[in-house]
PDB file of C-alpha atoms in Angstrom:
ATOM      1  CA  MET A   1      -1.475 -53.486 -34.704  1.00  0.00           C
ATOM      2  CA  HIS A   2      -1.837 -51.310 -37.799  1.00  0.00           C
ATOM      3  CA  VAL A   3      -4.525 -49.480 -39.725  1.00  0.00           C
ATOM      4  CA  TYR A   4      -4.387 -49.151 -43.484  1.00  0.00           C
ATOM      5  CA  ILE A   5      -6.618 -46.657 -45.277  1.00  0.00           C
ATOM      6  CA  ALA A   6      -7.623 -46.717 -48.932  1.00  0.00           C
ATOM      7  CA  PHE A   7      -9.537 -43.969 -50.718  1.00  0.00           C
ATOM      8  CA  GLY A   8     -11.598 -44.418 -53.874  1.00  0.00           C
ATOM      9  CA  THR A   9     -15.050 -44.716 -55.334  1.00  0.00           C
ATOM     10  CA  ILE A  10     -17.892 -46.365 -53.463  1.00  0.00           C
ATOM     11  CA  GLU A  11     -18.161 -49.041 -56.173  1.00  0.00           C
ATOM     12  CA  TYR A  12     -14.466 -49.938 -56.192  1.00  0.00           C
ATOM     13  CA  LEU A  13     -14.016 -50.104 -52.424  1.00  0.00           C
ATOM     14  CA  SER A  14     -17.297 -51.961 -52.020  1.00  0.00           C
ATOM     15  CA  LYS A  15     -15.913 -54.782 -54.179  1.00  0.00           C
ATOM     16  CA  ILE A  16     -12.750 -54.979 -52.065  1.00  0.00           C
ATOM     17  CA  LYS A  17     -14.802 -55.192 -48.859  1.00  0.00           C
ATOM     18  CA  LYS A  18     -17.139 -57.859 -50.268  1.00  0.00           C
ATOM     19  CA  ASN A  19     -14.171 -59.962 -51.393  1.00  0.00           C
ATOM     20  CA  ASN A  20     -12.546 -59.813 -47.938  1.00  0.00           C
ATOM     21  CA  LEU A  21     -15.360 -60.378 -45.459  1.00  0.00           C
ATOM     22  CA  ALA A  22     -13.100 -62.188 -42.981  1.00  0.00           C
ATOM     23  CA  GLU A  23     -11.007 -59.015 -42.496  1.00  0.00           C
ATOM     24  CA  CYS A  24     -11.796 -56.274 -39.970  1.00  0.00           C
ATOM     25  CA  MET A  25     -12.672 -53.398 -42.292  1.00  0.00           C
ATOM     26  CA  LEU A  26     -14.840 -50.325 -41.989  1.00  0.00           C
ATOM     27  CA  PHE A  27     -16.401 -48.959 -45.182  1.00  0.00           C
ATOM     28  CA  MET A  28     -17.553 -45.328 -45.211  1.00  0.00           C
ATOM     29  CA  HIS A  29     -18.453 -42.458 -47.536  1.00  0.00           C
ATOM     30  CA  ASP A  30     -19.084 -38.726 -47.475  1.00  0.00           C
ATOM     31  CA  GLY A  31     -21.474 -38.609 -50.430  1.00  0.00           C
ATOM     32  CA  GLU A  32     -18.699 -38.008 -52.963  1.00  0.00           C
ATOM     33  CA  SER A  33     -15.867 -40.384 -52.139  1.00  0.00           C
ATOM     34  CA  ALA A  34     -15.324 -43.482 -50.054  1.00  0.00           C
ATOM     35  CA  VAL A  35     -12.823 -44.789 -47.526  1.00  0.00           C
ATOM     36  CA  LEU A  36     -12.031 -48.350 -46.551  1.00  0.00           C
ATOM     37  CA  MET A  37     -10.182 -48.773 -43.261  1.00  0.00           C
ATOM     38  CA  HIS A  38      -8.432 -52.101 -42.603  1.00  0.00           C
ATOM     39  CA  GLU A  39      -7.277 -52.968 -39.083  1.00  0.00           C
ATOM     40  CA  THR A  40      -4.895 -55.917 -38.802  1.00  0.00           C
ATOM     41  CA  LYS A  41      -1.892 -57.398 -37.039  1.00  0.00           C
ATOM     42  CA  GLY A  42      -0.731 -58.751 -40.385  1.00  0.00           C
ATOM     43  CA  THR A  43      -0.362 -57.272 -43.842  1.00  0.00           C
ATOM     44  CA  THR A  44      -3.057 -55.407 -45.677  1.00  0.00           C
ATOM     45  CA  ILE A  45      -4.956 -56.459 -48.766  1.00  0.00           C
ATOM     46  CA  PHE A  46      -4.655 -52.915 -50.202  1.00  0.00           C
ATOM     47  CA  LYS A  47      -2.098 -52.187 -52.913  1.00  0.00           C
ATOM     48  CA  GLU A  48      -1.189 -48.582 -51.985  1.00  0.00           C
ATOM     49  CA  PRO A  49      -2.761 -47.598 -48.668  1.00  0.00           C
ATOM     50  CA  LYS A  50      -1.942 -44.892 -46.182  1.00  0.00           C
ATOM     51  CA  LYS A  51      -0.251 -46.717 -43.281  1.00  0.00           C
ATOM     52  CA  TYR A  52      -0.611 -46.052 -39.555  1.00  0.00           C
ATOM     53  CA  GLU A  53       0.383 -47.652 -36.287  1.00  0.00           C
ATOM     54  CA  ILE A  54      -2.284 -47.755 -33.571  1.00  0.00           C
ATOM     55  CA  ILE A  55      -0.925 -46.083 -30.447  1.00  0.00           C
ATOM     56  CA  ASP A  56      -4.224 -46.053 -28.555  1.00  0.00           C
ATOM     57  CA  LYS A  57      -7.358 -48.075 -29.085  1.00  0.00           C
ATOM     58  CA  ARG A  58     -10.833 -48.078 -27.523  1.00  0.00           C
ATOM     59  CA  GLY A  59     -13.786 -50.138 -28.738  1.00  0.00           C
ATOM     60  CA  SER A  60     -14.078 -52.037 -32.020  1.00  0.00           C
ATOM     61  CA  ILE A  61     -14.226 -50.580 -35.512  1.00  0.00           C
ATOM     62  CA  CYS A  62     -15.918 -53.803 -36.634  1.00  0.00           C
ATOM     63  CA  SER A  63     -19.026 -53.012 -34.598  1.00  0.00           C
ATOM     64  CA  ASP A  64     -22.240 -51.206 -35.449  1.00  0.00           C
ATOM     65  CA  GLY A  65     -21.236 -47.561 -35.575  1.00  0.00           C
ATOM     66  CA  GLY A  66     -22.917 -45.337 -38.114  1.00  0.00           C
ATOM     67  CA  PHE A  67     -20.806 -42.171 -38.225  1.00  0.00           C
ATOM     68  CA  ALA A  68     -17.032 -41.685 -38.349  1.00  0.00           C
ATOM     69  CA  VAL A  69     -14.803 -38.661 -37.838  1.00  0.00           C
ATOM     70  CA  PHE A  70     -11.167 -38.338 -38.892  1.00  0.00           C
ATOM     71  CA  THR A  71      -9.258 -35.480 -37.259  1.00  0.00           C
ATOM     72  CA  TYR A  72      -5.971 -34.946 -39.112  1.00  0.00           C
ATOM     73  CA  ILE A  73      -3.302 -33.303 -36.960  1.00  0.00           C
ATOM     74  CA  SER A  74       0.128 -32.339 -38.260  1.00  0.00           C
ATOM     75  CA  VAL A  75       2.768 -32.708 -35.547  1.00  0.00           C
ATOM     76  CA  THR A  76       6.437 -31.739 -35.656  1.00  0.00           C
ATOM     77  CA  ASP A  77       9.030 -34.425 -34.911  1.00  0.00           C
ATOM     78  CA  GLU A  78       9.901 -32.654 -31.658  1.00  0.00           C
ATOM     79  CA  GLY A  79       6.256 -32.562 -30.577  1.00  0.00           C
ATOM     80  CA  LYS A  80       5.356 -36.216 -31.170  1.00  0.00           C
ATOM     81  CA  PRO A  81       6.030 -37.560 -27.628  1.00  0.00           C
ATOM     82  CA  LEU A  82       3.989 -34.786 -25.965  1.00  0.00           C
ATOM     83  CA  PHE A  83       1.186 -35.111 -28.505  1.00  0.00           C
ATOM     84  CA  GLU A  84       0.925 -38.872 -28.016  1.00  0.00           C
ATOM     85  CA  GLN A  85       0.762 -38.536 -24.241  1.00  0.00           C
ATOM     86  CA  GLN A  86      -1.923 -35.833 -24.395  1.00  0.00           C
ATOM     87  CA  PHE A  87      -4.133 -37.879 -26.702  1.00  0.00           C
ATOM     88  CA  LYS A  88      -3.841 -41.030 -24.616  1.00  0.00           C
ATOM     89  CA  GLU A  89      -5.420 -38.981 -21.835  1.00  0.00           C
ATOM     90  CA  LEU A  90      -8.151 -37.772 -24.207  1.00  0.00           C
ATOM     91  CA  SER A  91      -9.042 -41.329 -25.216  1.00  0.00           C
ATOM     92  CA  ARG A  92      -9.856 -42.231 -21.611  1.00  0.00           C
ATOM     93  CA  PHE A  93     -12.103 -39.168 -21.425  1.00  0.00           C
ATOM     94  CA  ILE A  94     -14.075 -39.886 -24.615  1.00  0.00           C
ATOM     95  CA  GLU A  95     -15.091 -43.513 -24.101  1.00  0.00           C
ATOM     96  CA  SER A  96     -17.706 -42.739 -21.438  1.00  0.00           C
ATOM     97  CA  HIS A  97     -19.664 -40.426 -23.748  1.00  0.00           C
ATOM     98  CA  SER A  98     -23.098 -41.587 -24.918  1.00  0.00           C
ATOM     99  CA  GLY A  99     -23.047 -43.001 -28.448  1.00  0.00           C
ATOM    100  CA  PHE A 100     -19.289 -43.569 -28.513  1.00  0.00           C
ATOM    101  CA  VAL A 101     -18.289 -46.794 -30.312  1.00  0.00           C
ATOM    102  CA  ALA A 102     -14.540 -46.714 -31.009  1.00  0.00           C
ATOM    103  CA  LEU A 103     -11.430 -44.555 -31.098  1.00  0.00           C
ATOM    104  CA  ARG A 104      -8.021 -44.987 -32.712  1.00  0.00           C
ATOM    105  CA  VAL A 105      -5.057 -42.688 -32.241  1.00  0.00           C
ATOM    106  CA  LEU A 106      -3.031 -43.370 -35.366  1.00  0.00           C
ATOM    107  CA  ARG A 107       0.673 -42.603 -35.766  1.00  0.00           C
ATOM    108  CA  PRO A 108       1.705 -42.223 -39.420  1.00  0.00           C
ATOM    109  CA  LEU A 109       4.395 -44.611 -40.603  1.00  0.00           C
ATOM    110  CA  PHE A 110       5.441 -41.944 -43.103  1.00  0.00           C
ATOM    111  CA  LYS A 111       5.074 -38.163 -42.819  1.00  0.00           C
ATOM    112  CA  ASN A 112       3.840 -36.224 -39.780  1.00  0.00           C
ATOM    113  CA  THR A 113       0.055 -36.202 -39.874  1.00  0.00           C
ATOM    114  CA  TYR A 114      -1.623 -38.191 -37.119  1.00  0.00           C
ATOM    115  CA  ILE A 115      -5.265 -39.227 -37.249  1.00  0.00           C
ATOM    116  CA  ILE A 116      -7.628 -39.211 -34.309  1.00  0.00           C
ATOM    117  CA  PHE A 117     -10.375 -41.511 -35.546  1.00  0.00           C
ATOM    118  CA  THR A 118     -13.684 -41.739 -33.695  1.00  0.00           C
ATOM    119  CA  LEU A 119     -16.664 -43.947 -34.478  1.00  0.00           C
ATOM    120  CA  TRP A 120     -20.125 -43.052 -33.198  1.00  0.00           C
ATOM    121  CA  GLU A 121     -23.542 -44.698 -33.228  1.00  0.00           C
ATOM    122  CA  THR A 122     -25.031 -41.619 -34.942  1.00  0.00           C
ATOM    123  CA  GLU A 123     -24.032 -38.211 -36.239  1.00  0.00           C
ATOM    124  CA  GLN A 124     -26.154 -36.689 -33.460  1.00  0.00           C
ATOM    125  CA  ASP A 125     -24.047 -38.527 -30.844  1.00  0.00           C
ATOM    126  CA  PHE A 126     -20.892 -37.023 -32.325  1.00  0.00           C
ATOM    127  CA  ASN A 127     -22.448 -33.544 -32.431  1.00  0.00           C
ATOM    128  CA  LYS A 128     -23.386 -33.775 -28.730  1.00  0.00           C
ATOM    129  CA  TRP A 129     -19.797 -34.765 -27.930  1.00  0.00           C
ATOM    130  CA  ASP A 130     -18.350 -32.068 -30.185  1.00  0.00           C
ATOM    131  CA  GLN A 131     -20.468 -29.384 -28.510  1.00  0.00           C
ATOM    132  CA  ASN A 132     -19.658 -30.617 -24.988  1.00  0.00           C
ATOM    133  CA  GLU A 133     -17.818 -27.882 -23.088  1.00  0.00           C
ATOM    134  CA  ALA A 134     -15.684 -30.338 -21.108  1.00  0.00           C
ATOM    135  CA  PHE A 135     -14.569 -31.964 -24.379  1.00  0.00           C
ATOM    136  CA  ALA A 136     -13.751 -28.611 -25.942  1.00  0.00           C
ATOM    137  CA  ASN A 137     -11.580 -27.641 -22.971  1.00  0.00           C
ATOM    138  CA  HIS A 138      -9.805 -31.006 -22.881  1.00  0.00           C
ATOM    139  CA  PHE A 139      -9.254 -31.042 -26.664  1.00  0.00           C
ATOM    140  CA  LYS A 140      -7.828 -27.513 -26.660  1.00  0.00           C
ATOM    141  CA  LYS A 141      -5.520 -28.454 -23.806  1.00  0.00           C
ATOM    142  CA  ALA A 142      -4.403 -31.603 -25.635  1.00  0.00           C
ATOM    143  CA  LEU A 143      -3.680 -29.634 -28.774  1.00  0.00           C
ATOM    144  CA  GLY A 144      -1.883 -26.836 -26.956  1.00  0.00           C
ATOM    145  CA  MET A 145      -3.636 -24.584 -29.485  1.00  0.00           C
ATOM    146  CA  SER A 146      -1.052 -21.824 -29.399  1.00  0.00           C
ATOM    147  CA  ASP A 147       2.004 -24.060 -29.710  1.00  0.00           C
ATOM    148  CA  LYS A 148       3.228 -23.663 -33.302  1.00  0.00           C
ATOM    149  CA  LEU A 149       6.398 -25.564 -32.365  1.00  0.00           C
ATOM    150  CA  ILE A 150       4.345 -28.758 -32.039  1.00  0.00           C
ATOM    151  CA  PHE A 151       1.485 -28.111 -34.482  1.00  0.00           C
ATOM    152  CA  PRO A 152       2.638 -26.410 -37.693  1.00  0.00           C
ATOM    153  CA  SER A 153      -0.945 -26.099 -39.014  1.00  0.00           C
ATOM    154  CA  PRO A 154      -4.506 -26.257 -37.678  1.00  0.00           C
ATOM    155  CA  PRO A 155      -6.239 -29.661 -37.495  1.00  0.00           C
ATOM    156  CA  ARG A 156      -8.578 -30.731 -40.304  1.00  0.00           C
ATOM    157  CA  VAL A 157     -11.760 -32.751 -39.781  1.00  0.00           C
ATOM    158  CA  LYS A 158     -13.418 -35.114 -42.260  1.00  0.00           C
ATOM    159  CA  LYS A 159     -16.751 -36.826 -41.535  1.00  0.00           C
ATOM    160  CA  TYR A 160     -18.123 -40.028 -43.056  1.00  0.00           C
ATOM    161  CA  TYR A 161     -21.230 -42.200 -42.923  1.00  0.00           C
ATOM    162  CA  ILE A 162     -20.705 -45.923 -42.433  1.00  0.00           C
ATOM    163  CA  VAL A 163     -21.848 -48.212 -45.242  1.00  0.00           C
ATOM    164  CA  LYS A 164     -23.640 -51.095 -43.541  1.00  0.00           C
ATOM    165  CA  ASP A 165     -23.014 -54.668 -44.670  1.00  0.00           C
ATOM    166  CA  GLU A 166     -25.781 -56.019 -46.855  1.00  0.00           C
ATOM    167  CA  LYS A 167     -27.735 -58.766 -45.091  1.00  0.00           C
ATOM    168  CA  GLU A 168     -28.755 -61.611 -47.335  1.00  0.00           C
TER     169      GLU A 168
END
């Protein structure tokens, strides 16, 4: 199973989503730009997407979440096996949290930046999770925060609001 991610304007990506309603896609924006995420066992409809393999999966991205968080984590080649194991443990920890909808741990097919994608019912649900002390301790452990041999740079976080399908 793979995830393909396309970035662009809200108008452009909206047209792609509307023309491919049978596909499992999640459309989101941050107020300035938009992202369309396509999850499939087959090929993508995007021309030049970022490509990822799903290494862990919880919930459905085609459900009714309203807020998405992408955590971009650069990992050295040597650190990939340890990183993947640590985040599989994290995914079991996160799914019991109130407001959680879906999670994908995404391995890049090219380059070294993984994505930990989480989908929440609301931004408030994510903020409660993010401020949870048990989460903070588990996340820091998973990242091995001081290990520059595995993580050459600090993680980056990008947050998006889900664009709901128009009901006719």
